[in-house]
Coordinates of C-alpha atoms (C1' of nucleotides) in Angstrom, one line a residue:
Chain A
X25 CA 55.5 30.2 2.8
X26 CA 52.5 28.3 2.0
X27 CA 51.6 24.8 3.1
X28 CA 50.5 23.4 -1.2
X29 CA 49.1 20.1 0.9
X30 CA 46.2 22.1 2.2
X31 CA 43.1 21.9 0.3
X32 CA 42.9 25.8 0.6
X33 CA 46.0 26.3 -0.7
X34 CA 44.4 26.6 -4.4
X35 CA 41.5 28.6 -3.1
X36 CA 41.7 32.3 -3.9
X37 CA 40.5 32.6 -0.4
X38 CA 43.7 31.0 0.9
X39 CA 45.1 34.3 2.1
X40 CA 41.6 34.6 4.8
X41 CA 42.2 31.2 5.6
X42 CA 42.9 29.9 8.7
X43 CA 45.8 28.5 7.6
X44 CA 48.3 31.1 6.2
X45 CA 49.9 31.9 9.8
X46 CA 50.4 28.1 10.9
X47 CA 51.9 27.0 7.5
X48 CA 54.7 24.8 8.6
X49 CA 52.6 22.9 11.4
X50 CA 51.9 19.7 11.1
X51 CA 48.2 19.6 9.7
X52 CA 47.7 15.8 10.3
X53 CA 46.9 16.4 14.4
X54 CA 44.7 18.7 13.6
X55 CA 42.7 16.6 10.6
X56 CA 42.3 12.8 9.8
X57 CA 42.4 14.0 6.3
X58 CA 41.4 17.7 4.7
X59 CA 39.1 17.4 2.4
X60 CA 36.9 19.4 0.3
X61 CA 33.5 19.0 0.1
X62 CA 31.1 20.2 -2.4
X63 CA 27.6 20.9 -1.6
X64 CA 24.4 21.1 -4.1
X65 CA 22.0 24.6 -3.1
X66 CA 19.8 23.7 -0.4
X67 CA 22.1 20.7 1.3
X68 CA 22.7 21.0 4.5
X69 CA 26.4 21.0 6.2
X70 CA 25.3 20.4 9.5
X71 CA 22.2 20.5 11.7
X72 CA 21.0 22.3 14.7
X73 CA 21.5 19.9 17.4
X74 CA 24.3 17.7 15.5
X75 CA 27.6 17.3 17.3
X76 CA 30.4 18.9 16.3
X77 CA 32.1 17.3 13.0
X78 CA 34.5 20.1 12.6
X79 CA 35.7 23.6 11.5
X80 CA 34.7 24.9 7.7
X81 CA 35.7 27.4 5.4
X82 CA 34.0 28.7 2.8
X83 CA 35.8 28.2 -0.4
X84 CA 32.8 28.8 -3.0
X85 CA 29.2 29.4 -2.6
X86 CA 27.5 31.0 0.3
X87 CA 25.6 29.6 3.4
X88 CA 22.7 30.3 5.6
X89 CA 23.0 30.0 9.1
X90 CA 19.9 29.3 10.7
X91 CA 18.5 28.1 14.2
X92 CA 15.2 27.2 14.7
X93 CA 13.2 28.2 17.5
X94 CA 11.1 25.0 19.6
X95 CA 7.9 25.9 17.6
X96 CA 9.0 25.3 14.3
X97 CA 10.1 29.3 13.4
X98 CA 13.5 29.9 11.8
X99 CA 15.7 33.0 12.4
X100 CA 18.6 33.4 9.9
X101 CA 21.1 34.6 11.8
X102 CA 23.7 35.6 9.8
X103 CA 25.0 34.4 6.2
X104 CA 28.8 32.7 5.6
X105 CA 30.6 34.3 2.4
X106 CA 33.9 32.7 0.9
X107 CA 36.8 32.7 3.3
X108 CA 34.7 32.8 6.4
X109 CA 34.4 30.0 9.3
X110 CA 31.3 28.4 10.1
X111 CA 31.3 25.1 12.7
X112 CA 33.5 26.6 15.2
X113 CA 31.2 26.9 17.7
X114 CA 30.5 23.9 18.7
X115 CA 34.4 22.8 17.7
X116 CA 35.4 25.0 20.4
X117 CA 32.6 24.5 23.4
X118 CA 32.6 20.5 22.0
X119 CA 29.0 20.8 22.4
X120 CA 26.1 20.2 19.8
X121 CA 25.2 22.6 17.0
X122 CA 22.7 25.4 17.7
X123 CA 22.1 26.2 14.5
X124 CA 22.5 24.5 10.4
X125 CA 24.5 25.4 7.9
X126 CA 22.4 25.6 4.5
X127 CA 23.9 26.1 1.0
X128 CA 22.4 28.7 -0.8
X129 CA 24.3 28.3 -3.8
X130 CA 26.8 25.5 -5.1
X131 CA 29.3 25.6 -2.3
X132 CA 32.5 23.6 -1.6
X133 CA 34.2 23.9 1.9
X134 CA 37.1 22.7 3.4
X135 CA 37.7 21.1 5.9
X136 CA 39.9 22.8 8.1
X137 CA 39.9 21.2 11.6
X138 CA 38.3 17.9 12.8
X139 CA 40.3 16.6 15.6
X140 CA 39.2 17.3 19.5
X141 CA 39.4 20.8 20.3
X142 CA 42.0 19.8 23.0
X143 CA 44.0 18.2 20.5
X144 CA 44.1 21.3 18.5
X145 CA 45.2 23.6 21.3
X146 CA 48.1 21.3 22.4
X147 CA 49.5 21.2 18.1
X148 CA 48.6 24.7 17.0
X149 CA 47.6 27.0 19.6
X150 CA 47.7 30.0 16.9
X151 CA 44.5 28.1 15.1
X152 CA 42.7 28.5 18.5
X153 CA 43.3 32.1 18.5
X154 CA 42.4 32.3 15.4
X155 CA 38.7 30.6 16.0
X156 CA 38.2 32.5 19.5
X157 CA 39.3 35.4 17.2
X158 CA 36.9 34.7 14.7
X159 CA 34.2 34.1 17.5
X160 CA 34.7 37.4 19.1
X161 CA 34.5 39.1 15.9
X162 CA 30.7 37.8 15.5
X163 CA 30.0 38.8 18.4
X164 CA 30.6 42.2 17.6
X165 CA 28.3 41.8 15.3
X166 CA 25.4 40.4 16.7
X167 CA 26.0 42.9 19.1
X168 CA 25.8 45.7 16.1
X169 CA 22.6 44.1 15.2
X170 CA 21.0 44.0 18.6
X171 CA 21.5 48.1 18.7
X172 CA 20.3 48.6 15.0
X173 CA 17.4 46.5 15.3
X174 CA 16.2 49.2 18.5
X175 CA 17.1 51.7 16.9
X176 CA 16.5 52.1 13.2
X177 CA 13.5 51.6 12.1
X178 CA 12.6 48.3 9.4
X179 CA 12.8 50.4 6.5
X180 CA 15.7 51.5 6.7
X181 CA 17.3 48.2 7.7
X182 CA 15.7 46.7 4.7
X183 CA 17.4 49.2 2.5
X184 CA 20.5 48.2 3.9
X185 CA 19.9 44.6 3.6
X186 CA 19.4 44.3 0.2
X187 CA 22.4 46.6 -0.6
X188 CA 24.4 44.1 1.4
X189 CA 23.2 41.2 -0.5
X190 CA 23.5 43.2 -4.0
X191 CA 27.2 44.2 -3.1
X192 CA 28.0 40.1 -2.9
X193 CA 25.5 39.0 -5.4
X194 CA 24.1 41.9 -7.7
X195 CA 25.9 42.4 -10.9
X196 CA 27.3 45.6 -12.0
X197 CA 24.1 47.7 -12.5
X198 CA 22.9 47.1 -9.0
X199 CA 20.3 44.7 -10.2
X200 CA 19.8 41.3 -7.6
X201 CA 18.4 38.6 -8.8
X202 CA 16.3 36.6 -6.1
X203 CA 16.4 33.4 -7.8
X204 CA 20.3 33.2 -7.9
X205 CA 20.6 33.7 -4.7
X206 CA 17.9 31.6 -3.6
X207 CA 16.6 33.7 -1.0
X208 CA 12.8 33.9 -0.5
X209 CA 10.8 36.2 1.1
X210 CA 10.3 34.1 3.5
X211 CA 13.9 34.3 4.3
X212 CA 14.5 38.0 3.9
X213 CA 11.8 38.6 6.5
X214 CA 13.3 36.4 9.2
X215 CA 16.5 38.3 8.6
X216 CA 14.7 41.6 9.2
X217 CA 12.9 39.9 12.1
X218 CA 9.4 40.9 10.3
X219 CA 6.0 39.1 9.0
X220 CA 6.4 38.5 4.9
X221 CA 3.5 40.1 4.4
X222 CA 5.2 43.6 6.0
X223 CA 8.4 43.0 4.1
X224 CA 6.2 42.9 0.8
X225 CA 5.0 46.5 2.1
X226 CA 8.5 47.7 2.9
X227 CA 9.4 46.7 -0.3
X228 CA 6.8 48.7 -1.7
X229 CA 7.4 51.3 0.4
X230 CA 10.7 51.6 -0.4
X231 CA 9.5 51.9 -4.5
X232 CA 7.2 54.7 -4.1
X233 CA 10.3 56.4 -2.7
X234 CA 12.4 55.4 -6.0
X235 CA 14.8 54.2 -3.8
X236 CA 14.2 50.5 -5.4
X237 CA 12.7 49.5 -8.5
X238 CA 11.5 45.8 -8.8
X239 CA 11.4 44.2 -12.4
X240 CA 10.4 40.4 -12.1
X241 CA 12.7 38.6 -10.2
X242 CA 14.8 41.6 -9.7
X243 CA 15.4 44.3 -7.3
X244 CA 17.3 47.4 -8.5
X245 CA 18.6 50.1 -6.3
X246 CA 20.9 52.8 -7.2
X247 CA 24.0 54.4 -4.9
X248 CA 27.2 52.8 -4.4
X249 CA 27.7 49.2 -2.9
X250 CA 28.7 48.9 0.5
X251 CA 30.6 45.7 2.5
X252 CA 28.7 43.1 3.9
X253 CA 27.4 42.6 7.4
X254 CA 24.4 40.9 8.2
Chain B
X10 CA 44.7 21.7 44.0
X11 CA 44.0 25.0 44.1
X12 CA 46.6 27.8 43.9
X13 CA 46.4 29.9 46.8
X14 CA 48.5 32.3 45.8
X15 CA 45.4 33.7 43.5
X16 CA 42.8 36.1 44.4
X17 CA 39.9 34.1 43.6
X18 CA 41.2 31.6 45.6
X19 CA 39.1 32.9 48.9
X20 CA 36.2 33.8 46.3
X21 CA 33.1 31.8 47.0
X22 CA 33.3 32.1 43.0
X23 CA 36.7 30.3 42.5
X24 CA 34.7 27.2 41.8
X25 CA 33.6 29.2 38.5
X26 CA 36.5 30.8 37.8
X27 CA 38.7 30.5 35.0
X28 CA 41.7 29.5 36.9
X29 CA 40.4 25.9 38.9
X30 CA 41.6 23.7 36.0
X31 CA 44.8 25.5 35.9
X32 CA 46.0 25.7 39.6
X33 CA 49.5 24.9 38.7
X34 CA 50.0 27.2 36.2
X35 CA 53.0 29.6 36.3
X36 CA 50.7 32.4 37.1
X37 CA 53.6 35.0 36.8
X38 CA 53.5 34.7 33.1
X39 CA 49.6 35.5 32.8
X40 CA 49.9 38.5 34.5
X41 CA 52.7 41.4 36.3
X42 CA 50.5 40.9 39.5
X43 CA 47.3 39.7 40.4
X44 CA 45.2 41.8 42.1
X45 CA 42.0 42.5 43.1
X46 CA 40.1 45.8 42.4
X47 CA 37.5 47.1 44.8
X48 CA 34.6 49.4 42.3
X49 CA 32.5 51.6 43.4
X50 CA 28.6 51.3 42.5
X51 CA 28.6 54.0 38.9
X52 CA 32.1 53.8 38.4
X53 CA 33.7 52.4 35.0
X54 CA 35.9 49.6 34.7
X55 CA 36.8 50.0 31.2
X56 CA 35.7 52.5 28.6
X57 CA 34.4 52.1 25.4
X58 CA 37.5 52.9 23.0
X59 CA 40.2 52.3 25.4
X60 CA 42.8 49.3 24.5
X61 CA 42.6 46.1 26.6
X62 CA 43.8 46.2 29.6
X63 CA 43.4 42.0 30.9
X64 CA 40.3 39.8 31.7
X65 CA 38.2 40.3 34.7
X66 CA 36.5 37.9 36.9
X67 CA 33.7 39.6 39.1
X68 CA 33.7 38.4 42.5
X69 CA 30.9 40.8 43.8
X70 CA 28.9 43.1 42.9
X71 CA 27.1 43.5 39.0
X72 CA 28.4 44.8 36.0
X73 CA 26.5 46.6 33.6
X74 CA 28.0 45.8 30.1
X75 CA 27.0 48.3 27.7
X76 CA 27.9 50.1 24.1
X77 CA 26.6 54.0 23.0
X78 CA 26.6 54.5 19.3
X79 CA 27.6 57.2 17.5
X80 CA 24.6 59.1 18.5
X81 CA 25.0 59.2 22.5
X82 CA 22.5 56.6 22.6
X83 CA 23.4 53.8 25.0
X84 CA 22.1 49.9 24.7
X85 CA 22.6 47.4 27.7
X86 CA 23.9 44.4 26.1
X87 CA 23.9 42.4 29.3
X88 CA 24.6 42.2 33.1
X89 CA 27.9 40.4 34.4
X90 CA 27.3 38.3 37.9
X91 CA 29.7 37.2 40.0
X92 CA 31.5 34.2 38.6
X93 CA 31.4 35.6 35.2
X94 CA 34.2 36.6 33.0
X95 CA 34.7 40.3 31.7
X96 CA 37.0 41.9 29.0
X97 CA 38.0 39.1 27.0
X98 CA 36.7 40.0 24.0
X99 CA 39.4 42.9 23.7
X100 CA 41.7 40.8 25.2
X101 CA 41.4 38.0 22.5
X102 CA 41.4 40.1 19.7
X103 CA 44.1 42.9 20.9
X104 CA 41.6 45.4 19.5
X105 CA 40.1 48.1 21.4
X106 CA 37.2 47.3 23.8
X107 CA 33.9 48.0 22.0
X108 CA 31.4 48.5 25.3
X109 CA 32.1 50.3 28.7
X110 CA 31.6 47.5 32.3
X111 CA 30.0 49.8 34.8
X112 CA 29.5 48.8 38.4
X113 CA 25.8 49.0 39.2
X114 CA 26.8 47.8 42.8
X115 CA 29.8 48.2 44.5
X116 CA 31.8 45.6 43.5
X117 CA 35.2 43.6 42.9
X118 CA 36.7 41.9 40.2
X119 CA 39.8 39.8 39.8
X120 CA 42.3 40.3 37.3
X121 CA 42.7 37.3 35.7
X122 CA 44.7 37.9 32.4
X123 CA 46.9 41.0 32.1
X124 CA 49.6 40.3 29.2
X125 CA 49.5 40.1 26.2
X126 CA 47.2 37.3 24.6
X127 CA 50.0 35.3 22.6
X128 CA 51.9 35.0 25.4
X129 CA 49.3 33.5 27.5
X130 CA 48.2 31.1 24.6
X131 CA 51.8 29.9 24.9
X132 CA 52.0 29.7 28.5
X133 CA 49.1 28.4 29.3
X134 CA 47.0 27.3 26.1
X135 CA 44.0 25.9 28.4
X136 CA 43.4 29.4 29.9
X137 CA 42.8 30.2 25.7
X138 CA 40.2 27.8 25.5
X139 CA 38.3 28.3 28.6
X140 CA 37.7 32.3 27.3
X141 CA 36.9 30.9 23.2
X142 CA 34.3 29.1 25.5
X143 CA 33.0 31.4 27.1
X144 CA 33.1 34.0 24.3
X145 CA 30.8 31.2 22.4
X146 CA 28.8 31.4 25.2
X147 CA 28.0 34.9 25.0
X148 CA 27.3 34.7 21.7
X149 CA 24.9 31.5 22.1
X150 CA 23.6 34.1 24.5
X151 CA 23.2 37.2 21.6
X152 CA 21.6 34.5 19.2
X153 CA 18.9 34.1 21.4
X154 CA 18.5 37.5 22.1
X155 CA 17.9 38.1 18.5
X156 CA 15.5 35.4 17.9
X157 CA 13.2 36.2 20.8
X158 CA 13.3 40.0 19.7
X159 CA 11.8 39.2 16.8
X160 CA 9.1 36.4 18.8
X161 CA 7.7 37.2 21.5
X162 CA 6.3 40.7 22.2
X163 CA 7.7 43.2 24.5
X164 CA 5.1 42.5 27.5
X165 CA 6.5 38.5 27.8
X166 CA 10.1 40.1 27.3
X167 CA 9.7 42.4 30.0
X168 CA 7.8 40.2 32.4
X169 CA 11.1 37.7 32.0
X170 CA 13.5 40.2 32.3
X171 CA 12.1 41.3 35.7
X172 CA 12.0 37.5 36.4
X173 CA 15.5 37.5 36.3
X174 CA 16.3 40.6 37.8
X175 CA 14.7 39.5 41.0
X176 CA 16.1 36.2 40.7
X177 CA 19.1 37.5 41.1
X178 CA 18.4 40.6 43.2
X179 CA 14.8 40.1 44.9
X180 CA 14.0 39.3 48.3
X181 CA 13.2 35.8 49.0
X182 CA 9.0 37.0 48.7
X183 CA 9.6 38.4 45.3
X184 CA 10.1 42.0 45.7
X185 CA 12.6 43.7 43.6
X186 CA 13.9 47.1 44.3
X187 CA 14.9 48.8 41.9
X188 CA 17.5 51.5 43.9
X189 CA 19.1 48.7 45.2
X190 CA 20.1 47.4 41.7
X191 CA 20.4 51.0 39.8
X192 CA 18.8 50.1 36.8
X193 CA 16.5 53.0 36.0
X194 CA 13.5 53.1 33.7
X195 CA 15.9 54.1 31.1
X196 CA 18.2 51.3 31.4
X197 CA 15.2 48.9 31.3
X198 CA 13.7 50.6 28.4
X199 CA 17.3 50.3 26.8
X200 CA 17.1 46.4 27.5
X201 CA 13.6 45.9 25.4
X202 CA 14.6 48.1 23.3
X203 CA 11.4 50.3 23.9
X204 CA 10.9 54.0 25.4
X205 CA 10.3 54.7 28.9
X206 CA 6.9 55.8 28.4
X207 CA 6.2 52.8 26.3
X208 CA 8.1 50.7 29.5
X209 CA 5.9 52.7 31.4
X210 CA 2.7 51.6 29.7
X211 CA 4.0 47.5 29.5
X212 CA 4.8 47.6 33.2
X213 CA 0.9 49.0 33.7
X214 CA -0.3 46.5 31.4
X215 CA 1.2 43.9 33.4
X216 CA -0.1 45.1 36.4
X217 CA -3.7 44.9 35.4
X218 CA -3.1 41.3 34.4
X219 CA -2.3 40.8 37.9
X220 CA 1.2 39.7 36.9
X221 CA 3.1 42.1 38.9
X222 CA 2.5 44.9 41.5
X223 CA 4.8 48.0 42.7
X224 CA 4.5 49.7 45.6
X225 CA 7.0 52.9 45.6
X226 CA 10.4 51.7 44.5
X227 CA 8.9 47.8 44.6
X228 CA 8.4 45.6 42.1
X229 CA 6.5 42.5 42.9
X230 CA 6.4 39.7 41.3
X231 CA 4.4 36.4 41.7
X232 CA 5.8 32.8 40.4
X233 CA 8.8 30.8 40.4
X234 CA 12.1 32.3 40.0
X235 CA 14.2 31.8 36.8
X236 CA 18.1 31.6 35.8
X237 CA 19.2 35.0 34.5
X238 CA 19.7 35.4 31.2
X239 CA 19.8 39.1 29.7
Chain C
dG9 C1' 9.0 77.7 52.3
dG10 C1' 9.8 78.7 47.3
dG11 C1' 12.1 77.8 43.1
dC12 C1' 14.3 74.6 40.0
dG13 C1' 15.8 70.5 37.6
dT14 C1' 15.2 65.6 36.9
dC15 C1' 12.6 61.7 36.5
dA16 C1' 8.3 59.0 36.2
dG17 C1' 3.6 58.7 34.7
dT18 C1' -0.5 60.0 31.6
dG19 C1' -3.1 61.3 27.5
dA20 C1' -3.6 62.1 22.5
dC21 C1' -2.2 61.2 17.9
dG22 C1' -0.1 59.1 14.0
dG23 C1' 2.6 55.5 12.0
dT24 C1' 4.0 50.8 11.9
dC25 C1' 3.3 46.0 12.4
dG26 C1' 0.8 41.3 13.1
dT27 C1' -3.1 38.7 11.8
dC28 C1' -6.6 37.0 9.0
dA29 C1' -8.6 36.5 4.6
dA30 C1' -8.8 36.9 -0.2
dA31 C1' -6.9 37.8 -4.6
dA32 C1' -3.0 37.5 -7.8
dC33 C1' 0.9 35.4 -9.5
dC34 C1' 4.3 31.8 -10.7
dC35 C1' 5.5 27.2 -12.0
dG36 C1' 5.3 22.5 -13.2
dC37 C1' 2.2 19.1 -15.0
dT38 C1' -1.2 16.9 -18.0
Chain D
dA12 C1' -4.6 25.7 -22.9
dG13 C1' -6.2 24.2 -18.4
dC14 C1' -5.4 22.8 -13.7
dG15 C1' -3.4 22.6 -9.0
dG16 C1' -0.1 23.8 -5.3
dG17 C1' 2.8 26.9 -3.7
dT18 C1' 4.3 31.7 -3.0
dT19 C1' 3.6 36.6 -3.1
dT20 C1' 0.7 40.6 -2.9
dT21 C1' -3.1 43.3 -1.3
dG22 C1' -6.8 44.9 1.8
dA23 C1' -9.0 45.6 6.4
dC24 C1' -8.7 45.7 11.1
dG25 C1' -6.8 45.9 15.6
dA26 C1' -2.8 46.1 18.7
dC27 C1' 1.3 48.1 19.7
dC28 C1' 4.8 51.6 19.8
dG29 C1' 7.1 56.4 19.2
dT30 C1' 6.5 61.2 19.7
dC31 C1' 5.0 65.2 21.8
dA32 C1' 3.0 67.7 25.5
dC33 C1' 1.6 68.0 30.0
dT34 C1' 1.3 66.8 35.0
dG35 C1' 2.9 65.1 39.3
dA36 C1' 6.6 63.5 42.6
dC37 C1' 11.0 64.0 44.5
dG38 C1' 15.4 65.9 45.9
dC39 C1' 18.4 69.9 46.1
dC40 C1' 19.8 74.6 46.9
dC41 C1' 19.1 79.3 48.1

DNA sequence: GGGCGTCAGTGACGGTCGTCAAAACCCGCT
DNA sequence: AGCGGGTTTTGACGACCGTCACTGACGCCC
């Protein structure tokens, strides 16, 4: 039983939503009003250092999330597909953001909790599973990445990088188009934690092993897509 | 109002524990019984693998929290104090745990949370949001790991980890011993992410700087001391 | 004491990366 | 077409790190 007033509920991510298991509760303590909200490439959702404003999900689109260092540098930390959660963080500690949310592409979100997080807790303790859920589960990953980044070497992590970003955004041929998914070199070398001018070697690297072939704008590899983790 | 009828309640860490802001809590629904468990130093609290069995509260001693991919390979993703919460991420997830707690020292943990999550959230929903904080916490904590890995080089990273080791284990002159705290080069090397010999060559380095100095199983350190982070 | 295994340090070598500088490229504009 | 600003690529150099091999220190057991 689905809850039609939610502004997910015509999202074909409605089924990842936060919302499927707490259908019947009673959405307005949790939200002055759910709204969507749709958001040109390059707008910002929030910014580091913002306070909280509220939980997200990603209905279309897809967004950076970024935190920048006290000298200017930017890290991307990890990138927010359709149906995920971004804003919990600081909904859940009720302190500032530590890092912005950046559209890469024309996104809408929903809005999908606003109120205090204490507020939350006492109508729908199931959505605060769900977030500290959904915050443990990134953990995990950042803790995946912390042991791949001693371990593998750049190479290889830029091979899987780009089949990551193909398998959400490369069409069927395994070509991916940069300028789609407006992600610049400068960006793919934060990810990789590396100097652009070493990822344009990697890159090259990587070609003179015909494990890539760049045409233009696009970057081809071959082999099967995989799931995404960043 | 405290509870006395807790553990922590004779802990010098109650203060930090999870349990302060909930002293009137029915505690029999959190947990069968709450005990206290004395480790020895090198023994395991929980494997990697194994299904949740509650959330810990050290109350002495120092955890080593660490994952081993599928290799054997092991990486130390952090170091658990006193005061400091353990084994929630299984527990808020229900999945298994995903890194091993080893005592470095002998130590003693509380046993904070033993059933099963949902019916803690509904017992006591406050206990639910202290560990979604706290789990945000650690990942504030991963974030910056990731973003000074790819900053600062390993000498700075290694000259701040011993900071904090001794901050938290050195005499009050600045000496750090390192069979006190069984860390070995290994584990250290695990922590930058480096080899031993290449931890061996940094902590020289460092040395002729005149940052540090070792004398047998001594490390010495000049400067102020600094909150631990891992 | 002698042998053995483990761990820590040292040296040599090659590969990788950061830094600086210059060239090449792309794109919008006139 | 020509120009100017930004990004990307390339080259050269030095620093850093991983790997391998070897040596030395230490503890343990016979």
């Amino acid at each position: 039983m689905t809850n039609k007033n939610h502004p997910c509920a015509n999202c074909s991510f409605y089924e990842q939503s936060l919302w499927r298991p707490v259908a019947g509760a009673n959405m307005s303590t949790l939200a002055r009003n759910f709204t969507r909200r749709e958001m040109e490439a390059g707008s910002v959702l929030y910014h580091q250092g913002a306070p909280s404003d509220g939980v997200y999900c990603v209905s279309r689109g897809l967004f950076a999330i970024r935190s920048f260092g006290p000298d200017g540098s930017s890290s991307l930390l990890r990138l927010a597909y359709p149906g995920e959660l971004i804003g919990y963080r600081a909904f859940l500690t009720g302190r500032d953001h530590r890092t912005e949310a950046q559209a890469l592409l024309p996104s809408r979100v929903c809005v999908v909790a606003q109120r205090d997080a204490k507020q939350v807790v006492r109508a729908c303790p199931e959505v605060l599973t769900r977030l500290a859920v959904r915050c443990a589960d990134e953990l995990d990953l950042c803790h995946d990445r912390i042991q791949e980044a001693a371990r593998s070497p750049n190479k290889e992590r830029l091979a899987q990088l780009l089949e990551q970003l193909m398998a959400a955004h490369g069409t069927k041929d395994g070509r991916f188009e940069r300028m789609h998914l407006p992600i610049s070199r400068q960006d793919l070398a934060d990810i990789l934690g590396v100097q652009p001018e070493t990822l344009s070697r990697l890159i090259k690297r990587l070609q003179s092993e015909g494990r890539l072939r760049t045409s233009g704008r696009w970057i081809e590899m071959p082999g099967p897509m995989q799931k995404h983790v960043i």
